[in-house]
mmCIF file of C-alpha atoms and ligand atoms in Angstrom:
data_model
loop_
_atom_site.group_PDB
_atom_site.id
_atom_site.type_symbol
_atom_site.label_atom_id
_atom_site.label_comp_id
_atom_site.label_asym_id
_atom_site.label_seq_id
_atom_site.Cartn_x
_atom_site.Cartn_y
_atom_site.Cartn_z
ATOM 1 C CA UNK A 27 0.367 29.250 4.063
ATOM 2 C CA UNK A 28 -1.090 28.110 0.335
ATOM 3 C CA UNK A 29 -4.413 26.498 0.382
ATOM 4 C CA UNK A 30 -3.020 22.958 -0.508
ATOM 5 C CA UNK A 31 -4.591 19.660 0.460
ATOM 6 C CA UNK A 32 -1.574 18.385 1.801
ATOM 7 C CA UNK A 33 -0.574 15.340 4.147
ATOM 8 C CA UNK A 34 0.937 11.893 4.296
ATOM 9 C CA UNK A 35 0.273 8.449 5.570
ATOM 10 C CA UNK A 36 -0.316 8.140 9.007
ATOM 11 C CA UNK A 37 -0.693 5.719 11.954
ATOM 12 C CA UNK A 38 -3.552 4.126 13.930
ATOM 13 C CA UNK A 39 -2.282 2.622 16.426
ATOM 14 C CA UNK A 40 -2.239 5.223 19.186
ATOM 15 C CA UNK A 41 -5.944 5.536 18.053
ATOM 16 C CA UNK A 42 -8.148 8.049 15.931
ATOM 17 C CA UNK A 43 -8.021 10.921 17.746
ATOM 18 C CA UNK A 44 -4.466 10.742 18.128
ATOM 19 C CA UNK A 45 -3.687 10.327 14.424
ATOM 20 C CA UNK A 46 -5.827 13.946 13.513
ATOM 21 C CA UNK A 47 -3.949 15.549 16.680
ATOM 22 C CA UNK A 48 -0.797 13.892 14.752
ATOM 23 C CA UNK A 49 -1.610 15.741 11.254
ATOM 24 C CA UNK A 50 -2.470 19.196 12.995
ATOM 25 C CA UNK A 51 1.328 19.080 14.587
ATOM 26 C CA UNK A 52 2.879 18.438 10.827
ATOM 27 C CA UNK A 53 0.803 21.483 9.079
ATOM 28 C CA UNK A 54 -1.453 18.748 7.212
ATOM 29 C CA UNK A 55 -4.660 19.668 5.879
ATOM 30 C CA UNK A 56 -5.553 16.048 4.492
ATOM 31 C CA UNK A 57 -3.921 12.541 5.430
ATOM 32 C CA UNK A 58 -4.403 8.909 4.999
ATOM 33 C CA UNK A 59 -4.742 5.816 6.965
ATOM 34 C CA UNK A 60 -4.610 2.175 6.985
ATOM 35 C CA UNK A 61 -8.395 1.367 7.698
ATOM 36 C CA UNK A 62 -7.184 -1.915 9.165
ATOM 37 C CA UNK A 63 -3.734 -3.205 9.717
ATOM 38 C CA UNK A 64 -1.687 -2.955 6.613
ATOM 39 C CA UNK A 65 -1.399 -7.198 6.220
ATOM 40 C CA UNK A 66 -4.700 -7.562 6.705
ATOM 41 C CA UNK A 67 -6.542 -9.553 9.747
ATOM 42 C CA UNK A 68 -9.431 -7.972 11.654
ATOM 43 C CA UNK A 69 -10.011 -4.779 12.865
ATOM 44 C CA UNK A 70 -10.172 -3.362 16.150
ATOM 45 C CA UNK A 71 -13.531 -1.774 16.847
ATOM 46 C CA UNK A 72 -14.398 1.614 16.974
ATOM 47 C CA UNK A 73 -13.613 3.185 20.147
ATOM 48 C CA UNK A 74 -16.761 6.048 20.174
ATOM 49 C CA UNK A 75 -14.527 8.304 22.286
ATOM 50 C CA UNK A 76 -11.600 7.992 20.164
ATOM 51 C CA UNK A 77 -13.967 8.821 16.925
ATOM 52 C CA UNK A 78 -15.980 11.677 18.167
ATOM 53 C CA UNK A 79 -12.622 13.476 19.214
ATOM 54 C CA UNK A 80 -10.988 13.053 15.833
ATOM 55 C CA UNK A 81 -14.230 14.134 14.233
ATOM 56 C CA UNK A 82 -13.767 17.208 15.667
ATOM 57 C CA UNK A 83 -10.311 17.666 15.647
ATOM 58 C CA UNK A 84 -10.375 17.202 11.698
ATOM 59 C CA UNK A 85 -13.315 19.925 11.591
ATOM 60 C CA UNK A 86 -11.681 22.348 13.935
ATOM 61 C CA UNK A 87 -8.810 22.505 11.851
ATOM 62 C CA UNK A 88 -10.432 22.459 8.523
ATOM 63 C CA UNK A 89 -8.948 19.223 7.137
ATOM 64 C CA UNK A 90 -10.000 18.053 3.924
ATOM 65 C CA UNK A 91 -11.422 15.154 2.217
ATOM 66 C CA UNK A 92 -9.176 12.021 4.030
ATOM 67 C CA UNK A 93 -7.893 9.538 1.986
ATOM 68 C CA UNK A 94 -8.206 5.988 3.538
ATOM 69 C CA UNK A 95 -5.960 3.267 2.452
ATOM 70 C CA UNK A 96 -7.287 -0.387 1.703
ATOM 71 C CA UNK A 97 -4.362 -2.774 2.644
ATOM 72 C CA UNK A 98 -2.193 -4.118 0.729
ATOM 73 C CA UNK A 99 -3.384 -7.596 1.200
ATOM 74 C CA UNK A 100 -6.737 -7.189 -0.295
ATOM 75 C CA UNK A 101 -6.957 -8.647 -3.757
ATOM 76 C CA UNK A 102 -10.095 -8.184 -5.923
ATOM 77 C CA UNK A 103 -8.720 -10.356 -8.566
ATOM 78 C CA UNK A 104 -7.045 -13.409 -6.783
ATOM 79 C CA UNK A 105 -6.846 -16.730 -8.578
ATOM 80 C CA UNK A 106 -7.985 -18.237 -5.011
ATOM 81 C CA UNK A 107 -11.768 -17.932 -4.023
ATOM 82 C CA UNK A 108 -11.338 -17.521 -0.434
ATOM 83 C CA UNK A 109 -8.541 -14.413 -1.535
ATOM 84 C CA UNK A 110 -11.134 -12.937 -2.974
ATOM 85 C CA UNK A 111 -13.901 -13.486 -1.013
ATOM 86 C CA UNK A 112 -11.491 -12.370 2.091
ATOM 87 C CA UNK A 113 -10.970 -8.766 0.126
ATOM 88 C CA UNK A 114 -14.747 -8.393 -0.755
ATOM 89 C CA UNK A 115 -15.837 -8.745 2.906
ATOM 90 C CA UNK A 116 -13.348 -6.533 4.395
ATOM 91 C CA UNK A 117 -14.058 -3.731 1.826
ATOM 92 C CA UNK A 118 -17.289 -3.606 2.822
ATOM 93 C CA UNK A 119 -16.671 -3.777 6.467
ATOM 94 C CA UNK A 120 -14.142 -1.222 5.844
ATOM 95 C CA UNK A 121 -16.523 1.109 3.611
ATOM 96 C CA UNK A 122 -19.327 0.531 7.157
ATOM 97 C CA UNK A 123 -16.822 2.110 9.095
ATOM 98 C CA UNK A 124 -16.268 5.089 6.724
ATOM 99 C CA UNK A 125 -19.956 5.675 7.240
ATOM 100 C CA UNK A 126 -18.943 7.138 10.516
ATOM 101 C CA UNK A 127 -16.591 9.817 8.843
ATOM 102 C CA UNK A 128 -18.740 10.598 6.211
ATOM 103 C CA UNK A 129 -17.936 12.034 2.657
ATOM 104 C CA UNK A 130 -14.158 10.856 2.626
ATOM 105 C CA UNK A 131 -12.172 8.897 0.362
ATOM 106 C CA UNK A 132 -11.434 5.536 0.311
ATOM 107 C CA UNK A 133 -8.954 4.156 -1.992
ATOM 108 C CA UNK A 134 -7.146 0.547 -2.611
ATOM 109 C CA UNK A 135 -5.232 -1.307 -5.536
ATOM 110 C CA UNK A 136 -7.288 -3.136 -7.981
ATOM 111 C CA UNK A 137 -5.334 -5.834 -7.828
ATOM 112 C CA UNK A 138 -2.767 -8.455 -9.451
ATOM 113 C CA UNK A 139 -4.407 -11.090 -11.807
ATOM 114 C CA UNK A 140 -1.528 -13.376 -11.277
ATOM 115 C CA UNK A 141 -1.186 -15.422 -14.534
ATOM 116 C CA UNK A 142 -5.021 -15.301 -15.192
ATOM 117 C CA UNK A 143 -4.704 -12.175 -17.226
ATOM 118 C CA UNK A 144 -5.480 -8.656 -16.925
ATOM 119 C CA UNK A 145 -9.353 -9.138 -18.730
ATOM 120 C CA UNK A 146 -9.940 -11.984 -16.046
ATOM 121 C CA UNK A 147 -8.611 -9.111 -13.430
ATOM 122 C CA UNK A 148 -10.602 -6.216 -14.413
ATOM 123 C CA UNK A 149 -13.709 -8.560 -14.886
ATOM 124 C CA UNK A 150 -13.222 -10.156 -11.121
ATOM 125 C CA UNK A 151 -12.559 -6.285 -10.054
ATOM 126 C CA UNK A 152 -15.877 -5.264 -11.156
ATOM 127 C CA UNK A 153 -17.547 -8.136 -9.725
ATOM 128 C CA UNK A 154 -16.035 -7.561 -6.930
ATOM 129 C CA UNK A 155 -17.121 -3.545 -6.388
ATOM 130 C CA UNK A 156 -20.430 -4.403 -7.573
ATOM 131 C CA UNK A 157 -21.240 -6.655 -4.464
ATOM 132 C CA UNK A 158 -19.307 -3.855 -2.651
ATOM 133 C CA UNK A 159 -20.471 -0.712 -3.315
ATOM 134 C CA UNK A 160 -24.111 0.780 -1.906
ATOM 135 C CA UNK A 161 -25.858 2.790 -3.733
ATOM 136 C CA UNK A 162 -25.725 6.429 -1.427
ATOM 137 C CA UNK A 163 -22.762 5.437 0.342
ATOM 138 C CA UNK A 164 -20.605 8.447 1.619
ATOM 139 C CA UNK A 165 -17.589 7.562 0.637
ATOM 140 C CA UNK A 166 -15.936 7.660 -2.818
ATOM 141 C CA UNK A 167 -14.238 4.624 -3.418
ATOM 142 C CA UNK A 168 -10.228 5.637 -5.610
ATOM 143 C CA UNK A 169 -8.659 2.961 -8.031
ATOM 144 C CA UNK A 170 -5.419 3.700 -7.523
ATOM 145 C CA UNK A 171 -3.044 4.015 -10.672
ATOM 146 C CA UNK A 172 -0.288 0.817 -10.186
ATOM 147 C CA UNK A 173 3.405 0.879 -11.472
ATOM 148 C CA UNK A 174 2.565 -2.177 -13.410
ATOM 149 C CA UNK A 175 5.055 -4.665 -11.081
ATOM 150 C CA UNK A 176 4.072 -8.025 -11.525
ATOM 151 C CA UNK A 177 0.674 -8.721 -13.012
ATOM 152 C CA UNK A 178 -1.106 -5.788 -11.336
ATOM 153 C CA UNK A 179 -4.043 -4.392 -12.889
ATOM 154 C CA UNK A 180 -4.419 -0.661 -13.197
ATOM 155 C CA UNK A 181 -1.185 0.140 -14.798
ATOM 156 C CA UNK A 182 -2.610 2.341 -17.900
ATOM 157 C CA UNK A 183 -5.703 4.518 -17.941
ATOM 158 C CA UNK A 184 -7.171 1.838 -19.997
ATOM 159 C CA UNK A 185 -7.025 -0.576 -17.301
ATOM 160 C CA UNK A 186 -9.017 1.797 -14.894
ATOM 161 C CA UNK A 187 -11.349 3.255 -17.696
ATOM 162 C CA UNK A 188 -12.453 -0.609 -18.371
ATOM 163 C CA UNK A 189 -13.001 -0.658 -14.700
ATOM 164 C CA UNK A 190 -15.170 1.979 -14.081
ATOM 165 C CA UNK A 191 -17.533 1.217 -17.051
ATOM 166 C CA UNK A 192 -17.855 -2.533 -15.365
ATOM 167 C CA UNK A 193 -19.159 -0.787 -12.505
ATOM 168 C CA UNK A 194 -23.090 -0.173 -12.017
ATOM 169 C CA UNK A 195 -22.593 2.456 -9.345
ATOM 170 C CA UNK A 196 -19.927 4.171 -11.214
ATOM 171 C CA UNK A 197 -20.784 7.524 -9.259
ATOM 172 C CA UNK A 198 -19.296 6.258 -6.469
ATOM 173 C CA UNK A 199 -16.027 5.668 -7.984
ATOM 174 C CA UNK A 200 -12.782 8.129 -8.758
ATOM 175 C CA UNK A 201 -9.205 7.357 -9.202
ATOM 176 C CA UNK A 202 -6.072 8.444 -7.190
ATOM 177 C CA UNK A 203 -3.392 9.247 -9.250
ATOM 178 C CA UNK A 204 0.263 8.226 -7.543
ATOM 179 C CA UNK A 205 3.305 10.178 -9.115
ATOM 180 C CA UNK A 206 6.069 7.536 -8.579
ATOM 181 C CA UNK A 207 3.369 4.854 -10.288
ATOM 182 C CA UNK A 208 2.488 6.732 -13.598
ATOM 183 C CA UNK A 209 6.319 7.091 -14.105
ATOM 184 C CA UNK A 210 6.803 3.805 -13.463
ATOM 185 C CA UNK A 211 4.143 2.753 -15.978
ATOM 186 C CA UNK A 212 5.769 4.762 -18.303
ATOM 187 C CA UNK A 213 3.741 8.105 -18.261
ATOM 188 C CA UNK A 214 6.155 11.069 -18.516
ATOM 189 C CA UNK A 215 4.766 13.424 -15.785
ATOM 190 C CA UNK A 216 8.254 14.918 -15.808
ATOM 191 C CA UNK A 217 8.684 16.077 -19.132
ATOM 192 C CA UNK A 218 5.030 16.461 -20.637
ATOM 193 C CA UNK A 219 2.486 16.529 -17.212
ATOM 194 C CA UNK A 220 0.091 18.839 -19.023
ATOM 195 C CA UNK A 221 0.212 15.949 -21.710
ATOM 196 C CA UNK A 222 -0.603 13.246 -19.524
ATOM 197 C CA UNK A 223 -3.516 14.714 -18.125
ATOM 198 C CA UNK A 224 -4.896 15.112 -21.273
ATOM 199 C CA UNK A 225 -4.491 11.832 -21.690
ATOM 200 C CA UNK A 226 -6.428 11.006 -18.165
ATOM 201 C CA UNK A 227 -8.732 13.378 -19.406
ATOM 202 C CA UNK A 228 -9.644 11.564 -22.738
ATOM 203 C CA UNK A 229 -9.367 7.924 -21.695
ATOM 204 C CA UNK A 230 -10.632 8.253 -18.098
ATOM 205 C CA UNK A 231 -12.075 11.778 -17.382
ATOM 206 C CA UNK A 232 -10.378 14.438 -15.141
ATOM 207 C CA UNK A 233 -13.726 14.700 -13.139
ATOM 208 C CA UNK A 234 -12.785 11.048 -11.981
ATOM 209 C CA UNK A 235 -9.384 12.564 -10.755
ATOM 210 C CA UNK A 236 -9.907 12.643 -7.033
ATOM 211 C CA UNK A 237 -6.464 12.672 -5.173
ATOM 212 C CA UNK A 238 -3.024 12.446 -5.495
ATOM 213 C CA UNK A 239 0.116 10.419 -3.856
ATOM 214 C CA UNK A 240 2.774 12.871 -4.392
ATOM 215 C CA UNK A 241 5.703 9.939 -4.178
ATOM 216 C CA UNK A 242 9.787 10.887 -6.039
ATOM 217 C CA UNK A 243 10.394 7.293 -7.303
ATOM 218 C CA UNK A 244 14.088 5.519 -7.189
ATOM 219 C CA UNK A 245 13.575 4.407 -11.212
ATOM 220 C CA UNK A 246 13.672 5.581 -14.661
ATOM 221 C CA UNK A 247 10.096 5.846 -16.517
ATOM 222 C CA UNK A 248 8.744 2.881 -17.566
ATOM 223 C CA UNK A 249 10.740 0.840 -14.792
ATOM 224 C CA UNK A 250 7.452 -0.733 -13.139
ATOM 225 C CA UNK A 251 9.176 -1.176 -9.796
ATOM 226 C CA UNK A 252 7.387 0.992 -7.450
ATOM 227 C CA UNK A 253 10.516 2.482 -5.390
ATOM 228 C CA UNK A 254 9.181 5.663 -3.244
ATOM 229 C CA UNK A 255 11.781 8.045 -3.220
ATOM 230 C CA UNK A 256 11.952 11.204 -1.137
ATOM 231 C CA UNK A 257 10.567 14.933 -2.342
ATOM 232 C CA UNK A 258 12.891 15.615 -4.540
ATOM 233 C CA UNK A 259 15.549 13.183 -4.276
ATOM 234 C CA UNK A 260 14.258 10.755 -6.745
ATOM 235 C CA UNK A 261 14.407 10.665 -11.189
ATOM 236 C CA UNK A 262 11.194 12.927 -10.616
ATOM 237 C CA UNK A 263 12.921 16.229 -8.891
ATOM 238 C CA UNK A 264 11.600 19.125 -7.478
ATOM 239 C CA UNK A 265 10.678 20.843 -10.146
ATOM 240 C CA UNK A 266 8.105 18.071 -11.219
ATOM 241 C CA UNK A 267 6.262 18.470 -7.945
ATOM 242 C CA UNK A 268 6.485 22.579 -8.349
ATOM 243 C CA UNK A 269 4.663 21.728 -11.439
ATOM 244 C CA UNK A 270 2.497 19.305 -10.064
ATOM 245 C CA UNK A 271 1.209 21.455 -6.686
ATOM 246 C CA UNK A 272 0.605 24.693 -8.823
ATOM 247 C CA UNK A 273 -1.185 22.896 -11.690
ATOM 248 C CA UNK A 274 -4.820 24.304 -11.956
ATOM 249 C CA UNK A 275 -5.926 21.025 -12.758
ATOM 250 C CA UNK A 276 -4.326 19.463 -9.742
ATOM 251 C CA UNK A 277 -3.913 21.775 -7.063
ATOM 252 C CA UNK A 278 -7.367 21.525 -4.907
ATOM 253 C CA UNK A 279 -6.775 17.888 -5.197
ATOM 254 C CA UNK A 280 -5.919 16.310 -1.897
ATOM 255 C CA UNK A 281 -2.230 15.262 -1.493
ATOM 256 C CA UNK A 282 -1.153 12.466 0.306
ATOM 257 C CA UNK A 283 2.837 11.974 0.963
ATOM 258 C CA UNK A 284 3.612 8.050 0.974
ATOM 259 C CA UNK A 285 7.343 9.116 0.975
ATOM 260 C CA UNK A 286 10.615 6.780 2.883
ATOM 261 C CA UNK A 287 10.340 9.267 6.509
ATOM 262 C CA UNK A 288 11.573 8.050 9.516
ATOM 263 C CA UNK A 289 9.137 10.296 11.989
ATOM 264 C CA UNK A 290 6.837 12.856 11.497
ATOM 265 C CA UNK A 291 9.275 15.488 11.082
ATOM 266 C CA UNK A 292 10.557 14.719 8.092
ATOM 267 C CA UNK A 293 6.775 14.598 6.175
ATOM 268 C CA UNK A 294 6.299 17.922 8.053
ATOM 269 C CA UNK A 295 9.407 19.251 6.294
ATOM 270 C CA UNK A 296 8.040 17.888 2.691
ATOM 271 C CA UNK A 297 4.789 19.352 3.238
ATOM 272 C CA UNK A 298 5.931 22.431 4.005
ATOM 273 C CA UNK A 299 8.264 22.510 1.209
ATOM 274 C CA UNK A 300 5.144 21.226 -1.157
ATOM 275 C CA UNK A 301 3.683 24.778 -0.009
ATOM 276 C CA UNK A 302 6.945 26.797 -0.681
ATOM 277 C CA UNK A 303 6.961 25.282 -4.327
ATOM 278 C CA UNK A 304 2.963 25.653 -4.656
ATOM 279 C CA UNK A 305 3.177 29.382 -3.815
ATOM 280 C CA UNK A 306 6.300 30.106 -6.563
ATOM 281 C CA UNK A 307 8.938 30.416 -3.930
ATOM 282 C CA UNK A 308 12.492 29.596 -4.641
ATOM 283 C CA UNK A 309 13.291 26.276 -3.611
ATOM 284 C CA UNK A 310 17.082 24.885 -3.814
HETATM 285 FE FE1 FE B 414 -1.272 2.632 -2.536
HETATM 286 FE FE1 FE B 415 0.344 5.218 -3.599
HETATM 287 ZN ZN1 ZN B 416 3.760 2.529 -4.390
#
């Protein structure tokens, strides 16, 4: 087995401990999570059983560095007040909770700027992370790098570099890159990856680079429709991912699969196919 990072989205709702015991049975070593449900709303508390099993089910088995998932909902950079007042509270609630799994990741979409502009949008952003974030926290909060649908913010390096300097506690922050996104924003991971993150190294910073979504996309570079496509299957192809798991800039990096699976076998298929293209095998 290669030493990847390597996981996908999973589910809460047959609890914590459930979830962990979930990754273990796919041959995951890191996974994500909704930290409440994906539309939003409240969330359930903390079940002190259900934690202090999946704490130790994720340290038995070694996993890494888990990469928490803001919902979709949450919007930094709303034109509506109570929109973004709704997103500030819950990311803090949500970053509380990650207290109790300490020294994970936590990442979420900047945000769309609907019609106000992406300068109004990154300056709402780091308003927004700077009531957020607490100094010391344990948790590293990921921008995560958009396909540029609609008016969301974060779809060039720029974007996020502009970010992260608006941000006082800039330690705390990272960025998750998300394969099918940069191709949809019209970075060329397929042809030129080594020039791309030299790119992300010069605007951004590679130390920033935190964790990946390892997503095929359904569109053409540039397309900015953020279409997951399966492993393989999509205008990315295998050989971009063999390129991606077994590039020494990128391969301690924890992966997170967000691919179209309908059960846990299928992610436990592209994760162990990840690992057969990681460690130089043949793949057809
Ligand atoms: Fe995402
Ligand atoms: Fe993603
Ligand atoms: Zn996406």
């Amino acid at each position: 087995m290669s030493g990847l990072l390597i996981g996908c989205h999973l589910s809460t709702a047959s609890g914590y401990a459930q979830m962990a015991a979930d990754a273990v049975s796919i041959g995951a070593t890191t996974f994500a999570f909704f930290t409440r449900n994906p539309r939003g709303g409240n969330a359930r508390a903390l079940d002190e059983k259900d934690l202090a099993a999946f704490l130790s089910t994720c340290s038995e088995h070694g996993m890494g560095p888990l990469v928490a998932h803001a919902p979709y909902t949450y919007n930094l950079c709303s034109a509506k007040p109570e929109t973004v007042e709704f997103a500030r509270r819950a990311m803090r609630e949500d970053l509380e909770r990650m207290e109790r799994m300490p020294g994970n990741l936590y990442n979420f979409h900047p945000g769309s700027h609907v019609k106000q502009g992406a300068d109004e949008g990154v300056r709402l952003i780091c308003e927004g992370l700077n009531e957020v974030l607490v100094p010391g926290q344990a948790t590293t909060v990921l921008l995560e790098t958009m396909a540029g649908k609609g008016t969301e913010v974060g779809r060039s390096f720029e974007e996020l570099a502009r970010i992260i300097d608006g941000v006082g506690h800039d330690e705390l922050l990272g960025v998750c890159l998300d394969t099918c996104h940069v191709v949809d924003a019209g970075y060329d991971i397929v042809s030129d990856l080594d020039g791309v993150l030299d790119e992300f190294d010069r605007v951004i910073g590679l130390s920033r680079l935190r964790a990946l979504h390892l997503n095929d996309s359904k569109n053409p570079l540039g397309s900015h429709k953020d279409r997951h496509e399966r492993i393989g299957q999509g205008t990315l192809g295998l050989e971009t991912f063999r390129a991606v798991v077994s590039n020494e800039r990128l391969r301690d990096l924890p992966m997170v699969l967000e691919t179209p699976q309908d059960g846990l076998a299928g992610w436990a298929a592209e994760i162990a196919l990840l690992r057969r293209l990681a460690s130089g095998e043949e793949v057809e």
